[in-house]
PDB file of C-alpha atoms in Angstrom:
ATOM      1  CA  MET A   1    -203.996 189.720  98.260  1.00  0.00           C
ATOM      2  CA  GLU A   2    -200.947 188.308 100.154  1.00  0.00           C
ATOM      3  CA  TYR A   3    -197.581 190.093 100.573  1.00  0.00           C
ATOM      4  CA  LYS A   4    -193.957 188.232 101.311  1.00  0.00           C
ATOM      5  CA  LYS A   5    -190.818 189.540 103.104  1.00  0.00           C
ATOM      6  CA  LEU A   6    -188.394 188.915 100.427  1.00  0.00           C
ATOM      7  CA  GLY A   7    -185.430 187.489 101.865  1.00  0.00           C
ATOM      8  CA  ASN A   8    -183.840 189.960 104.094  1.00  0.00           C
ATOM      9  CA  THR A   9    -184.763 192.751 102.543  1.00  0.00           C
ATOM     10  CA  ASP A  10    -187.523 195.909 103.430  1.00  0.00           C
ATOM     11  CA  LEU A  11    -188.805 194.485  99.770  1.00  0.00           C
ATOM     12  CA  GLU A  12    -192.646 193.129 100.222  1.00  0.00           C
ATOM     13  CA  LEU A  13    -193.618 191.136  97.092  1.00  0.00           C
ATOM     14  CA  SER A  14    -197.960 190.377  96.312  1.00  0.00           C
ATOM     15  CA  ALA A  15    -197.350 186.027  97.156  1.00  0.00           C
ATOM     16  CA  ILE A  16    -199.206 185.994  93.180  1.00  0.00           C
ATOM     17  CA  THR A  17    -196.788 187.646  91.376  1.00  0.00           C
ATOM     18  CA  TYR A  18    -196.912 188.994  87.806  1.00  0.00           C
ATOM     19  CA  GLY A  19    -194.591 186.769  84.936  1.00  0.00           C
ATOM     20  CA  ALA A  20    -194.331 188.641  81.625  1.00  0.00           C
ATOM     21  CA  PHE A  21    -192.580 186.256  79.731  1.00  0.00           C
ATOM     22  CA  ALA A  22    -195.514 185.506  77.325  1.00  0.00           C
ATOM     23  CA  ILE A  23    -196.426 189.190  76.582  1.00  0.00           C
ATOM     24  CA  GLY A  24    -192.870 189.391  75.315  1.00  0.00           C
ATOM     25  CA  GLY A  25    -194.687 187.532  71.899  1.00  0.00           C
ATOM     26  CA  ASN A  26    -191.377 185.182  70.944  1.00  0.00           C
ATOM     27  CA  MET A  27    -191.159 182.006  71.571  1.00  0.00           C
ATOM     28  CA  TRP A  28    -194.685 182.373  72.685  1.00  0.00           C
ATOM     29  CA  GLY A  29    -196.830 182.548  69.659  1.00  0.00           C
ATOM     30  CA  GLY A  30    -196.596 185.980  69.300  1.00  0.00           C
ATOM     31  CA  ASN A  31    -198.742 188.689  71.244  1.00  0.00           C
ATOM     32  CA  GLU A  32    -201.736 191.913  71.444  1.00  0.00           C
ATOM     33  CA  GLU A  33    -200.059 194.382  73.240  1.00  0.00           C
ATOM     34  CA  ARG A  34    -203.159 195.705  74.054  1.00  0.00           C
ATOM     35  CA  ASP A  35    -204.719 192.517  75.638  1.00  0.00           C
ATOM     36  CA  SER A  36    -200.968 192.759  77.642  1.00  0.00           C
ATOM     37  CA  ILE A  37    -201.405 195.696  78.710  1.00  0.00           C
ATOM     38  CA  GLU A  38    -204.226 195.132  80.097  1.00  0.00           C
ATOM     39  CA  SER A  39    -203.376 191.617  82.255  1.00  0.00           C
ATOM     40  CA  VAL A  40    -200.616 193.993  83.826  1.00  0.00           C
ATOM     41  CA  VAL A  41    -203.123 196.870  84.942  1.00  0.00           C
ATOM     42  CA  ALA A  42    -205.993 194.279  86.423  1.00  0.00           C
ATOM     43  CA  SER A  43    -203.146 193.002  87.484  1.00  0.00           C
ATOM     44  CA  LEU A  44    -201.889 195.909  89.973  1.00  0.00           C
ATOM     45  CA  GLU A  45    -205.973 196.790  90.183  1.00  0.00           C
ATOM     46  CA  ASN A  46    -206.174 192.851  92.078  1.00  0.00           C
ATOM     47  CA  GLY A  47    -203.661 193.488  94.609  1.00  0.00           C
ATOM     48  CA  VAL A  48    -200.942 192.219  93.015  1.00  0.00           C
ATOM     49  CA  THR A  49    -198.409 194.524  93.014  1.00  0.00           C
ATOM     50  CA  THR A  50    -194.991 192.721  91.922  1.00  0.00           C
ATOM     51  CA  LEU A  51    -194.243 192.404  88.336  1.00  0.00           C
ATOM     52  CA  ASP A  52    -191.408 189.894  86.655  1.00  0.00           C
ATOM     53  CA  THR A  53    -189.417 190.787  83.476  1.00  0.00           C
ATOM     54  CA  ALA A  54    -186.141 190.533  81.963  1.00  0.00           C
ATOM     55  CA  PRO A  55    -184.702 191.956  78.943  1.00  0.00           C
ATOM     56  CA  PHE A  56    -184.681 188.885  76.335  1.00  0.00           C
ATOM     57  CA  TYR A  57    -188.631 188.704  77.364  1.00  0.00           C
ATOM     58  CA  GLY A  58    -189.524 189.666  73.371  1.00  0.00           C
ATOM     59  CA  PHE A  59    -186.138 191.324  73.172  1.00  0.00           C
ATOM     60  CA  GLY A  60    -186.835 194.384  75.460  1.00  0.00           C
ATOM     61  CA  LEU A  61    -190.923 194.550  74.396  1.00  0.00           C
ATOM     62  CA  SER A  62    -191.807 192.627  77.562  1.00  0.00           C
ATOM     63  CA  GLU A  63    -190.356 195.985  79.614  1.00  0.00           C
ATOM     64  CA  GLU A  64    -191.725 198.141  77.376  1.00  0.00           C
ATOM     65  CA  ILE A  65    -195.328 197.008  77.825  1.00  0.00           C
ATOM     66  CA  VAL A  66    -194.790 197.284  81.805  1.00  0.00           C
ATOM     67  CA  GLY A  67    -193.226 200.745  81.596  1.00  0.00           C
ATOM     68  CA  LYS A  68    -196.747 201.508  79.221  1.00  0.00           C
ATOM     69  CA  ALA A  69    -198.780 199.776  81.666  1.00  0.00           C
ATOM     70  CA  ILE A  70    -197.418 201.150  85.029  1.00  0.00           C
ATOM     71  CA  LYS A  71    -196.940 204.792  83.948  1.00  0.00           C
ATOM     72  CA  GLY A  72    -198.609 207.526  85.730  1.00  0.00           C
ATOM     73  CA  ARG A  73    -199.282 205.567  88.661  1.00  0.00           C
ATOM     74  CA  ASP A  74    -197.750 205.581  91.819  1.00  0.00           C
ATOM     75  CA  ARG A  75    -194.087 203.758  91.745  1.00  0.00           C
ATOM     76  CA  SER A  76    -193.351 203.850  95.436  1.00  0.00           C
ATOM     77  CA  LYS A  77    -196.661 200.949  95.631  1.00  0.00           C
ATOM     78  CA  ILE A  78    -194.912 198.826  92.766  1.00  0.00           C
ATOM     79  CA  GLN A  79    -192.121 196.540  92.970  1.00  0.00           C
ATOM     80  CA  LEU A  80    -190.204 195.890  89.157  1.00  0.00           C
ATOM     81  CA  LEU A  81    -188.147 192.608  88.714  1.00  0.00           C
ATOM     82  CA  THR A  82    -185.696 192.268  86.243  1.00  0.00           C
ATOM     83  CA  LYS A  83    -183.013 190.564  85.095  1.00  0.00           C
ATOM     84  CA  PHE A  84    -179.895 190.485  82.352  1.00  0.00           C
ATOM     85  CA  GLY A  85    -177.209 187.927  81.108  1.00  0.00           C
ATOM     86  CA  MET A  86    -179.411 186.985  78.488  1.00  0.00           C
ATOM     87  CA  ILE A  87    -177.706 188.577  74.890  1.00  0.00           C
ATOM     88  CA  TRP A  88    -178.751 188.827  71.873  1.00  0.00           C
ATOM     89  CA  ASP A  89    -177.337 191.887  70.132  1.00  0.00           C
ATOM     90  CA  GLU A  90    -174.618 191.089  67.742  1.00  0.00           C
ATOM     91  CA  SER A  91    -171.853 193.061  69.271  1.00  0.00           C
ATOM     92  CA  ASN A  92    -172.302 190.487  71.968  1.00  0.00           C
ATOM     93  CA  HIS A  93    -172.546 187.240  69.862  1.00  0.00           C
ATOM     94  CA  GLY A  94    -169.095 185.085  70.608  1.00  0.00           C
ATOM     95  CA  LYS A  95    -169.178 186.285  74.558  1.00  0.00           C
ATOM     96  CA  GLY A  96    -170.671 183.679  77.046  1.00  0.00           C
ATOM     97  CA  ASP A  97    -172.039 180.729  76.306  1.00  0.00           C
ATOM     98  CA  TYR A  98    -174.037 179.941  73.406  1.00  0.00           C
ATOM     99  CA  PHE A  99    -177.555 179.002  75.263  1.00  0.00           C
ATOM    100  CA  PHE A 100    -180.109 178.385  71.767  1.00  0.00           C
ATOM    101  CA  ASP A 101    -180.960 179.519  69.016  1.00  0.00           C
ATOM    102  CA  THR A 102    -184.366 181.567  68.620  1.00  0.00           C
ATOM    103  CA  GLU A 103    -186.149 183.748  66.297  1.00  0.00           C
ATOM    104  CA  LYS A 104    -185.613 186.895  65.499  1.00  0.00           C
ATOM    105  CA  ASP A 105    -187.595 189.317  62.768  1.00  0.00           C
ATOM    106  CA  GLY A 106    -187.376 186.658  60.954  1.00  0.00           C
ATOM    107  CA  LEU A 107    -184.167 185.594  61.203  1.00  0.00           C
ATOM    108  CA  LYS A 108    -182.591 182.519  63.269  1.00  0.00           C
ATOM    109  CA  THR A 109    -180.914 184.419  66.230  1.00  0.00           C
ATOM    110  CA  PRO A 110    -178.532 183.051  68.492  1.00  0.00           C
ATOM    111  CA  VAL A 111    -178.728 183.737  72.853  1.00  0.00           C
ATOM    112  CA  TYR A 112    -176.051 183.789  75.018  1.00  0.00           C
ATOM    113  CA  LYS A 113    -175.739 183.603  78.759  1.00  0.00           C
ATOM    114  CA  TYR A 114    -173.234 186.648  79.516  1.00  0.00           C
ATOM    115  CA  SER A 115    -172.608 188.478  82.628  1.00  0.00           C
ATOM    116  CA  GLY A 116    -169.930 190.542  82.141  1.00  0.00           C
ATOM    117  CA  LYS A 117    -169.516 193.704  84.456  1.00  0.00           C
ATOM    118  CA  ALA A 118    -169.484 196.334  82.154  1.00  0.00           C
ATOM    119  CA  SER A 119    -172.253 194.212  79.936  1.00  0.00           C
ATOM    120  CA  VAL A 120    -174.855 194.104  83.346  1.00  0.00           C
ATOM    121  CA  ILE A 121    -174.336 197.682  84.176  1.00  0.00           C
ATOM    122  CA  GLN A 122    -174.880 198.962  80.484  1.00  0.00           C
ATOM    123  CA  GLU A 123    -178.141 196.163  79.647  1.00  0.00           C
ATOM    124  CA  VAL A 124    -179.563 197.842  83.658  1.00  0.00           C
ATOM    125  CA  GLU A 125    -179.386 201.402  81.650  1.00  0.00           C
ATOM    126  CA  ASN A 126    -181.672 199.818  79.406  1.00  0.00           C
ATOM    127  CA  SER A 127    -183.785 198.277  81.403  1.00  0.00           C
ATOM    128  CA  LEU A 128    -184.443 201.692  82.934  1.00  0.00           C
ATOM    129  CA  ILE A 129    -185.032 203.676  80.007  1.00  0.00           C
ATOM    130  CA  ARG A 130    -187.816 201.072  78.801  1.00  0.00           C
ATOM    131  CA  LEU A 131    -189.075 200.602  81.521  1.00  0.00           C
ATOM    132  CA  GLY A 132    -189.827 204.316  82.646  1.00  0.00           C
ATOM    133  CA  THR A 133    -188.287 204.123  85.843  1.00  0.00           C
ATOM    134  CA  ASP A 134    -184.696 205.175  87.516  1.00  0.00           C
ATOM    135  CA  TYR A 135    -184.575 202.227  89.795  1.00  0.00           C
ATOM    136  CA  ILE A 136    -185.695 198.285  89.831  1.00  0.00           C
ATOM    137  CA  ASP A 137    -186.621 196.765  92.428  1.00  0.00           C
ATOM    138  CA  LEU A 138    -185.101 193.525  92.693  1.00  0.00           C
ATOM    139  CA  LEU A 139    -181.827 192.889  89.453  1.00  0.00           C
ATOM    140  CA  GLN A 140    -181.302 189.628  88.781  1.00  0.00           C
ATOM    141  CA  ILE A 141    -179.106 187.472  86.888  1.00  0.00           C
ATOM    142  CA  HIS A 142    -181.017 185.342  83.959  1.00  0.00           C
ATOM    143  CA  TRP A 143    -178.780 182.411  84.014  1.00  0.00           C
ATOM    144  CA  PRO A 144    -175.558 181.325  85.331  1.00  0.00           C
ATOM    145  CA  ASP A 145    -172.622 182.426  83.187  1.00  0.00           C
ATOM    146  CA  SER A 146    -169.397 179.965  83.082  1.00  0.00           C
ATOM    147  CA  THR A 147    -167.641 182.153  81.416  1.00  0.00           C
ATOM    148  CA  THR A 148    -167.485 184.841  83.460  1.00  0.00           C
ATOM    149  CA  PRO A 149    -166.408 184.651  87.210  1.00  0.00           C
ATOM    150  CA  ILE A 150    -169.561 184.292  89.685  1.00  0.00           C
ATOM    151  CA  GLU A 151    -167.220 187.570  91.836  1.00  0.00           C
ATOM    152  CA  GLU A 152    -167.177 189.543  88.205  1.00  0.00           C
ATOM    153  CA  THR A 153    -170.901 189.859  87.765  1.00  0.00           C
ATOM    154  CA  MET A 154    -172.304 190.566  91.437  1.00  0.00           C
ATOM    155  CA  GLU A 155    -169.441 193.293  91.777  1.00  0.00           C
ATOM    156  CA  ALA A 156    -171.494 194.656  89.121  1.00  0.00           C
ATOM    157  CA  MET A 157    -174.699 194.343  91.322  1.00  0.00           C
ATOM    158  CA  GLU A 158    -172.559 195.730  94.342  1.00  0.00           C
ATOM    159  CA  ILE A 159    -171.917 199.350  92.078  1.00  0.00           C
ATOM    160  CA  LEU A 160    -175.674 199.422  91.103  1.00  0.00           C
ATOM    161  CA  LEU A 161    -176.436 198.893  94.454  1.00  0.00           C
ATOM    162  CA  GLN A 162    -174.658 201.608  95.998  1.00  0.00           C
ATOM    163  CA  GLN A 163    -176.041 204.126  93.144  1.00  0.00           C
ATOM    164  CA  GLY A 164    -179.314 203.352  93.801  1.00  0.00           C
ATOM    165  CA  LYS A 165    -180.197 202.163  90.692  1.00  0.00           C
ATOM    166  CA  ILE A 166    -181.388 198.635  91.440  1.00  0.00           C
ATOM    167  CA  ARG A 167    -182.807 197.791  95.655  1.00  0.00           C
ATOM    168  CA  ALA A 168    -182.075 194.194  95.910  1.00  0.00           C
ATOM    169  CA  ALA A 169    -179.832 191.559  93.860  1.00  0.00           C
ATOM    170  CA  GLY A 170    -180.942 187.847  93.303  1.00  0.00           C
ATOM    171  CA  VAL A 171    -179.839 185.583  90.999  1.00  0.00           C
ATOM    172  CA  CYS A 172    -182.377 182.885  88.769  1.00  0.00           C
ATOM    173  CA  ASN A 173    -181.748 179.625  88.530  1.00  0.00           C
ATOM    174  CA  TYR A 174    -178.198 178.853  90.739  1.00  0.00           C
ATOM    175  CA  SER A 175    -176.853 176.123  92.521  1.00  0.00           C
ATOM    176  CA  VAL A 176    -176.600 176.202  96.468  1.00  0.00           C
ATOM    177  CA  GLU A 177    -173.217 176.044  95.695  1.00  0.00           C
ATOM    178  CA  GLN A 178    -173.140 179.552  93.025  1.00  0.00           C
ATOM    179  CA  LEU A 179    -175.487 181.032  95.468  1.00  0.00           C
ATOM    180  CA  GLN A 180    -172.775 180.735  98.678  1.00  0.00           C
ATOM    181  CA  THR A 181    -170.246 182.055  95.816  1.00  0.00           C
ATOM    182  CA  ALA A 182    -172.213 184.905  95.186  1.00  0.00           C
ATOM    183  CA  ASN A 183    -173.509 186.285  98.650  1.00  0.00           C
ATOM    184  CA  LYS A 184    -169.511 186.591  99.809  1.00  0.00           C
ATOM    185  CA  THR A 185    -169.022 189.401  97.579  1.00  0.00           C
ATOM    186  CA  VAL A 186    -173.013 190.586  97.457  1.00  0.00           C
ATOM    187  CA  SER A 187    -175.387 190.188  99.915  1.00  0.00           C
ATOM    188  CA  ILE A 188    -177.975 188.031  97.576  1.00  0.00           C
ATOM    189  CA  ALA A 189    -181.997 188.298  98.497  1.00  0.00           C
ATOM    190  CA  SER A 190    -183.199 185.580  96.203  1.00  0.00           C
ATOM    191  CA  ASN A 191    -183.189 182.617  94.003  1.00  0.00           C
ATOM    192  CA  GLN A 192    -185.519 182.675  91.015  1.00  0.00           C
ATOM    193  CA  VAL A 193    -185.884 179.403  90.108  1.00  0.00           C
ATOM    194  CA  PRO A 194    -188.415 176.405  88.208  1.00  0.00           C
ATOM    195  CA  TYR A 195    -190.731 174.513  91.038  1.00  0.00           C
ATOM    196  CA  SER A 196    -194.489 172.855  90.011  1.00  0.00           C
ATOM    197  CA  MET A 197    -196.524 170.138  91.272  1.00  0.00           C
ATOM    198  CA  LEU A 198    -194.441 168.188  88.018  1.00  0.00           C
ATOM    199  CA  LYS A 199    -190.559 169.543  88.922  1.00  0.00           C
ATOM    200  CA  ARG A 200    -190.404 169.719  93.358  1.00  0.00           C
ATOM    201  CA  ASP A 201    -185.985 168.542  91.957  1.00  0.00           C
ATOM    202  CA  ILE A 202    -185.227 172.276  94.626  1.00  0.00           C
ATOM    203  CA  GLU A 203    -187.176 170.634  98.217  1.00  0.00           C
ATOM    204  CA  LYS A 204    -184.410 168.476  98.385  1.00  0.00           C
ATOM    205  CA  GLU A 205    -181.102 171.096  98.825  1.00  0.00           C
ATOM    206  CA  LEU A 206    -181.936 174.135  98.033  1.00  0.00           C
ATOM    207  CA  ILE A 207    -185.151 175.044  99.733  1.00  0.00           C
ATOM    208  CA  PRO A 208    -184.101 173.845 103.059  1.00  0.00           C
ATOM    209  CA  TYR A 209    -181.235 175.511 102.774  1.00  0.00           C
ATOM    210  CA  SER A 210    -182.781 178.788 101.643  1.00  0.00           C
ATOM    211  CA  ILE A 211    -184.675 179.084 104.842  1.00  0.00           C
ATOM    212  CA  LYS A 212    -181.767 178.278 106.476  1.00  0.00           C
ATOM    213  CA  ASN A 213    -180.465 181.348 105.321  1.00  0.00           C
ATOM    214  CA  ASN A 214    -182.736 183.278 104.625  1.00  0.00           C
ATOM    215  CA  PHE A 215    -182.494 184.362 100.613  1.00  0.00           C
ATOM    216  CA  GLY A 216    -186.337 184.225  99.279  1.00  0.00           C
ATOM    217  CA  ILE A 217    -187.515 182.001  96.675  1.00  0.00           C
ATOM    218  CA  ILE A 218    -189.351 183.063  93.498  1.00  0.00           C
ATOM    219  CA  ALA A 219    -191.139 180.102  92.621  1.00  0.00           C
ATOM    220  CA  TYR A 220    -191.882 180.199  88.211  1.00  0.00           C
ATOM    221  CA  SER A 221    -193.353 178.343  85.733  1.00  0.00           C
ATOM    222  CA  PRO A 222    -195.608 177.272  88.721  1.00  0.00           C
ATOM    223  CA  MET A 223    -198.315 176.330  85.354  1.00  0.00           C
ATOM    224  CA  GLU A 224    -195.904 174.432  83.873  1.00  0.00           C
ATOM    225  CA  ARG A 225    -196.524 176.854  81.217  1.00  0.00           C
ATOM    226  CA  GLY A 226    -200.022 175.991  80.842  1.00  0.00           C
ATOM    227  CA  LEU A 227    -199.899 172.599  80.995  1.00  0.00           C
ATOM    228  CA  LEU A 228    -201.427 172.548  84.160  1.00  0.00           C
ATOM    229  CA  THR A 229    -204.248 173.948  83.023  1.00  0.00           C
ATOM    230  CA  GLY A 230    -205.614 170.958  81.800  1.00  0.00           C
ATOM    231  CA  LYS A 231    -205.797 172.773  77.790  1.00  0.00           C
ATOM    232  CA  TYR A 232    -203.105 171.347  76.158  1.00  0.00           C
ATOM    233  CA  PHE A 233    -203.336 167.238  76.445  1.00  0.00           C
ATOM    234  CA  THR A 234    -204.676 167.270  72.792  1.00  0.00           C
ATOM    235  CA  LYS A 235    -202.137 168.315  69.678  1.00  0.00           C
ATOM    236  CA  GLY A 236    -202.891 171.438  67.431  1.00  0.00           C
ATOM    237  CA  ASN A 237    -203.535 174.175  70.044  1.00  0.00           C
ATOM    238  CA  LEU A 238    -200.120 175.542  69.975  1.00  0.00           C
ATOM    239  CA  LYS A 239    -198.839 177.869  67.130  1.00  0.00           C
ATOM    240  CA  SER A 240    -196.515 175.864  65.392  1.00  0.00           C
ATOM    241  CA  ASN A 241    -193.559 178.780  66.728  1.00  0.00           C
ATOM    242  CA  ASP A 242    -194.447 178.003  70.400  1.00  0.00           C
ATOM    243  CA  HIS A 243    -191.453 177.056  72.445  1.00  0.00           C
ATOM    244  CA  ARG A 244    -194.330 174.587  74.565  1.00  0.00           C
ATOM    245  CA  ASN A 245    -194.319 172.107  71.719  1.00  0.00           C
ATOM    246  CA  ASN A 246    -191.272 171.035  72.599  1.00  0.00           C
ATOM    247  CA  TYR A 247    -190.771 171.515  76.581  1.00  0.00           C
ATOM    248  CA  PHE A 248    -194.030 169.986  77.157  1.00  0.00           C
ATOM    249  CA  GLY A 249    -192.544 166.662  75.453  1.00  0.00           C
ATOM    250  CA  GLN A 250    -190.520 166.453  78.782  1.00  0.00           C
ATOM    251  CA  TYR A 251    -193.359 164.727  80.336  1.00  0.00           C
ATOM    252  CA  ASP A 252    -195.418 161.692  80.497  1.00  0.00           C
ATOM    253  CA  MET A 253    -199.538 163.322  78.955  1.00  0.00           C
ATOM    254  CA  ALA A 254    -201.049 160.294  80.718  1.00  0.00           C
ATOM    255  CA  LYS A 255    -200.057 160.748  84.211  1.00  0.00           C
ATOM    256  CA  VAL A 256    -200.091 164.537  83.944  1.00  0.00           C
ATOM    257  CA  LYS A 257    -203.817 164.523  83.259  1.00  0.00           C
ATOM    258  CA  ALA A 258    -203.982 161.828  86.088  1.00  0.00           C
ATOM    259  CA  VAL A 259    -203.243 164.655  88.030  1.00  0.00           C
ATOM    260  CA  VAL A 260    -205.281 167.142  87.178  1.00  0.00           C
ATOM    261  CA  ASP A 261    -208.055 165.379  86.838  1.00  0.00           C
ATOM    262  CA  SER A 262    -207.839 164.200  90.498  1.00  0.00           C
ATOM    263  CA  LEU A 263    -207.631 168.117  91.177  1.00  0.00           C
ATOM    264  CA  ILE A 264    -211.300 168.619  89.368  1.00  0.00           C
ATOM    265  CA  PRO A 265    -213.593 167.336  92.036  1.00  0.00           C
ATOM    266  CA  ILE A 266    -211.329 169.688  94.989  1.00  0.00           C
ATOM    267  CA  ALA A 267    -211.625 172.670  92.419  1.00  0.00           C
ATOM    268  CA  GLU A 268    -215.282 172.156  91.719  1.00  0.00           C
ATOM    269  CA  SER A 269    -215.618 171.731  95.600  1.00  0.00           C
ATOM    270  CA  LYS A 270    -214.841 174.900  95.973  1.00  0.00           C
ATOM    271  CA  LYS A 271    -215.711 177.156  93.453  1.00  0.00           C
ATOM    272  CA  VAL A 272    -212.701 177.852  91.949  1.00  0.00           C
ATOM    273  CA  SER A 273    -210.997 177.206  88.668  1.00  0.00           C
ATOM    274  CA  VAL A 274    -208.078 174.061  88.390  1.00  0.00           C
ATOM    275  CA  PRO A 275    -205.519 176.981  87.574  1.00  0.00           C
ATOM    276  CA  GLN A 276    -206.286 178.738  90.806  1.00  0.00           C
ATOM    277  CA  LEU A 277    -205.909 175.896  92.944  1.00  0.00           C
ATOM    278  CA  VAL A 278    -202.431 175.034  91.692  1.00  0.00           C
ATOM    279  CA  LEU A 279    -201.134 178.701  92.453  1.00  0.00           C
ATOM    280  CA  ARG A 280    -202.541 178.617  95.486  1.00  0.00           C
ATOM    281  CA  TRP A 281    -200.706 174.738  96.157  1.00  0.00           C
ATOM    282  CA  THR A 282    -197.369 176.107  95.237  1.00  0.00           C
ATOM    283  CA  THR A 283    -197.758 179.419  96.961  1.00  0.00           C
ATOM    284  CA  LEU A 284    -198.245 177.396 100.651  1.00  0.00           C
ATOM    285  CA  GLN A 285    -195.767 175.246 100.195  1.00  0.00           C
ATOM    286  CA  PRO A 286    -192.890 175.403 102.153  1.00  0.00           C
ATOM    287  CA  GLY A 287    -189.466 177.973 102.059  1.00  0.00           C
ATOM    288  CA  ILE A 288    -191.753 179.152  98.185  1.00  0.00           C
ATOM    289  CA  THR A 289    -191.793 183.077  99.065  1.00  0.00           C
ATOM    290  CA  VAL A 290    -193.566 184.310  95.932  1.00  0.00           C
ATOM    291  CA  VAL A 291    -195.120 182.512  92.956  1.00  0.00           C
ATOM    292  CA  LEU A 292    -195.247 183.913  89.375  1.00  0.00           C
ATOM    293  CA  ALA A 293    -198.377 183.887  87.200  1.00  0.00           C
ATOM    294  CA  GLY A 294    -198.067 184.679  83.567  1.00  0.00           C
ATOM    295  CA  ALA A 295    -201.488 186.323  81.817  1.00  0.00           C
ATOM    296  CA  ARG A 296    -202.064 187.777  78.230  1.00  0.00           C
ATOM    297  CA  ASN A 297    -205.331 189.129  78.694  1.00  0.00           C
ATOM    298  CA  ALA A 298    -207.593 190.872  81.763  1.00  0.00           C
ATOM    299  CA  THR A 299    -209.007 188.053  82.277  1.00  0.00           C
ATOM    300  CA  GLN A 300    -206.701 185.776  83.344  1.00  0.00           C
ATOM    301  CA  ALA A 301    -204.558 188.242  84.648  1.00  0.00           C
ATOM    302  CA  GLU A 302    -207.780 189.011  87.647  1.00  0.00           C
ATOM    303  CA  GLU A 303    -207.805 184.909  87.717  1.00  0.00           C
ATOM    304  CA  ASN A 304    -204.562 184.834  88.888  1.00  0.00           C
ATOM    305  CA  ALA A 305    -204.897 187.114  91.555  1.00  0.00           C
ATOM    306  CA  ALA A 306    -208.427 185.381  92.909  1.00  0.00           C
ATOM    307  CA  ALA A 307    -206.385 182.519  93.716  1.00  0.00           C
ATOM    308  CA  ILE A 308    -204.886 183.606  96.994  1.00  0.00           C
ATOM    309  CA  GLN A 309    -208.577 183.835  97.908  1.00  0.00           C
ATOM    310  CA  VAL A 310    -208.478 179.650  97.764  1.00  0.00           C
ATOM    311  CA  SER A 311    -208.618 177.700 101.027  1.00  0.00           C
ATOM    312  CA  LEU A 312    -206.687 175.343 101.336  1.00  0.00           C
ATOM    313  CA  SER A 313    -206.541 173.043 104.744  1.00  0.00           C
ATOM    314  CA  ALA A 314    -203.528 170.959 105.725  1.00  0.00           C
ATOM    315  CA  GLU A 315    -205.544 167.459 105.440  1.00  0.00           C
ATOM    316  CA  GLU A 316    -206.276 168.633 102.101  1.00  0.00           C
ATOM    317  CA  LEU A 317    -202.967 169.083 101.010  1.00  0.00           C
ATOM    318  CA  THR A 318    -201.905 166.212 102.178  1.00  0.00           C
ATOM    319  CA  PHE A 319    -204.079 164.582 100.091  1.00  0.00           C
ATOM    320  CA  MET A 320    -202.745 166.716  97.093  1.00  0.00           C
ATOM    321  CA  ASN A 321    -199.086 165.853  98.414  1.00  0.00           C
ATOM    322  CA  GLN A 322    -200.078 161.978  98.056  1.00  0.00           C
ATOM    323  CA  GLU A 323    -202.004 161.987  94.279  1.00  0.00           C
ATOM    324  CA  LEU A 324    -198.302 163.957  93.034  1.00  0.00           C
ATOM    325  CA  ILE A 325    -196.610 161.099  94.820  1.00  0.00           C
ATOM    326  CA  ARG A 326    -198.744 158.406  93.430  1.00  0.00           C
ATOM    327  CA  PHE A 327    -198.598 160.058  89.949  1.00  0.00           C
ATOM    328  CA  GLY A 328    -194.902 159.508  90.359  1.00  0.00           C
ATOM    329  CA  PHE A 329    -194.214 163.631  90.839  1.00  0.00           C
TER     330      PHE A 329
END
C-alpha cells in the first residue's frame, strides 16, 4: 500500500481508502452485516488503514459496522473519516435545505442538508458512540448547506478540534469559493469530491487550486458506483430500491462500454481486473490524495487493496487519457 499526507495535517492516509457507503444498505438494496464487517477487516489486513463513513449511510448502521470491525484493534494505526450535515431525524425536519426523499423502515423519509453549530456538535457525539472511539481523524461536512453560514459550521469544527474530538477538519462537495470561505475560519485539510474517468470536471479549477494551496483531494465514486466494472450494462442486475437504477441514467451506456472495452486489453496484459486498473489510474492523477473504494465482502476489499500494486507507465497513462477524450470523457 502507498500512504499519503493529507493537506497541511500530520495525517497519513492509505492511497486506497475504504468507502463505507454501500455497507449502510440504504439506497444500495440492503446489506449483509457479516459480509460488511469482513470487508472492513479484509481491507485493514491488506494495508488499507483509512475508513471513510458517514451518519447518513444506513442511518447510523455504516458507522456501527465500522465500529464493530475495528473493535480491539490498535486505534492509532487506523484513520477514521466521517461526516455530518445530512439530517433525517424528525426533530430536524424543516431545518436546512431539503435534499431528497429516501426510504427508512419502509417509510418515505425526507433528508435535509443542515449544519448548524449545535447540530454538528451533537452529530459528532453520536458518531463517536457508534464508532466506539473517542476521536475522529477527519471530520467533514457532507454537503454545503445554504441556510447556515459557512463560518458558523466551521466554528463548530474549530471547537471540536480544540476539544480533541477531531484531528482535522474537511469539507465535501465544496466549490473553490466555498473552500476559500471555510478556510478563513478553520484550517481545512481536504475536500471530498466526485472524480472518475467519466467525471473529470474538477481538473479545470478545483485540482489546480488545491495543489497550489495544499488542500487534499479525496476522490469518491471512482468506479462510478460499479458502472466501470462492466457488470451493469444490461438491465435487471440491480434491486428496485438501488439508487443506481437512476444514477446510471446520466451516462451514455454505449460510450461507457466503449471505455471499459478499451481498458480490457491493458488489464489482461497486466493480469489484473478492469476495476483494479481504474482504481490505480485514479490514484495516479495529479492532485488526488486518496481514492475511496467501496466493498461489500472480503473478496472485493482484497481486490481493491491490491489495485495499488498495478504498475502504469507514463505512456500507458497517456494512452488511457487519450481514449477517454476520444469517447467524450
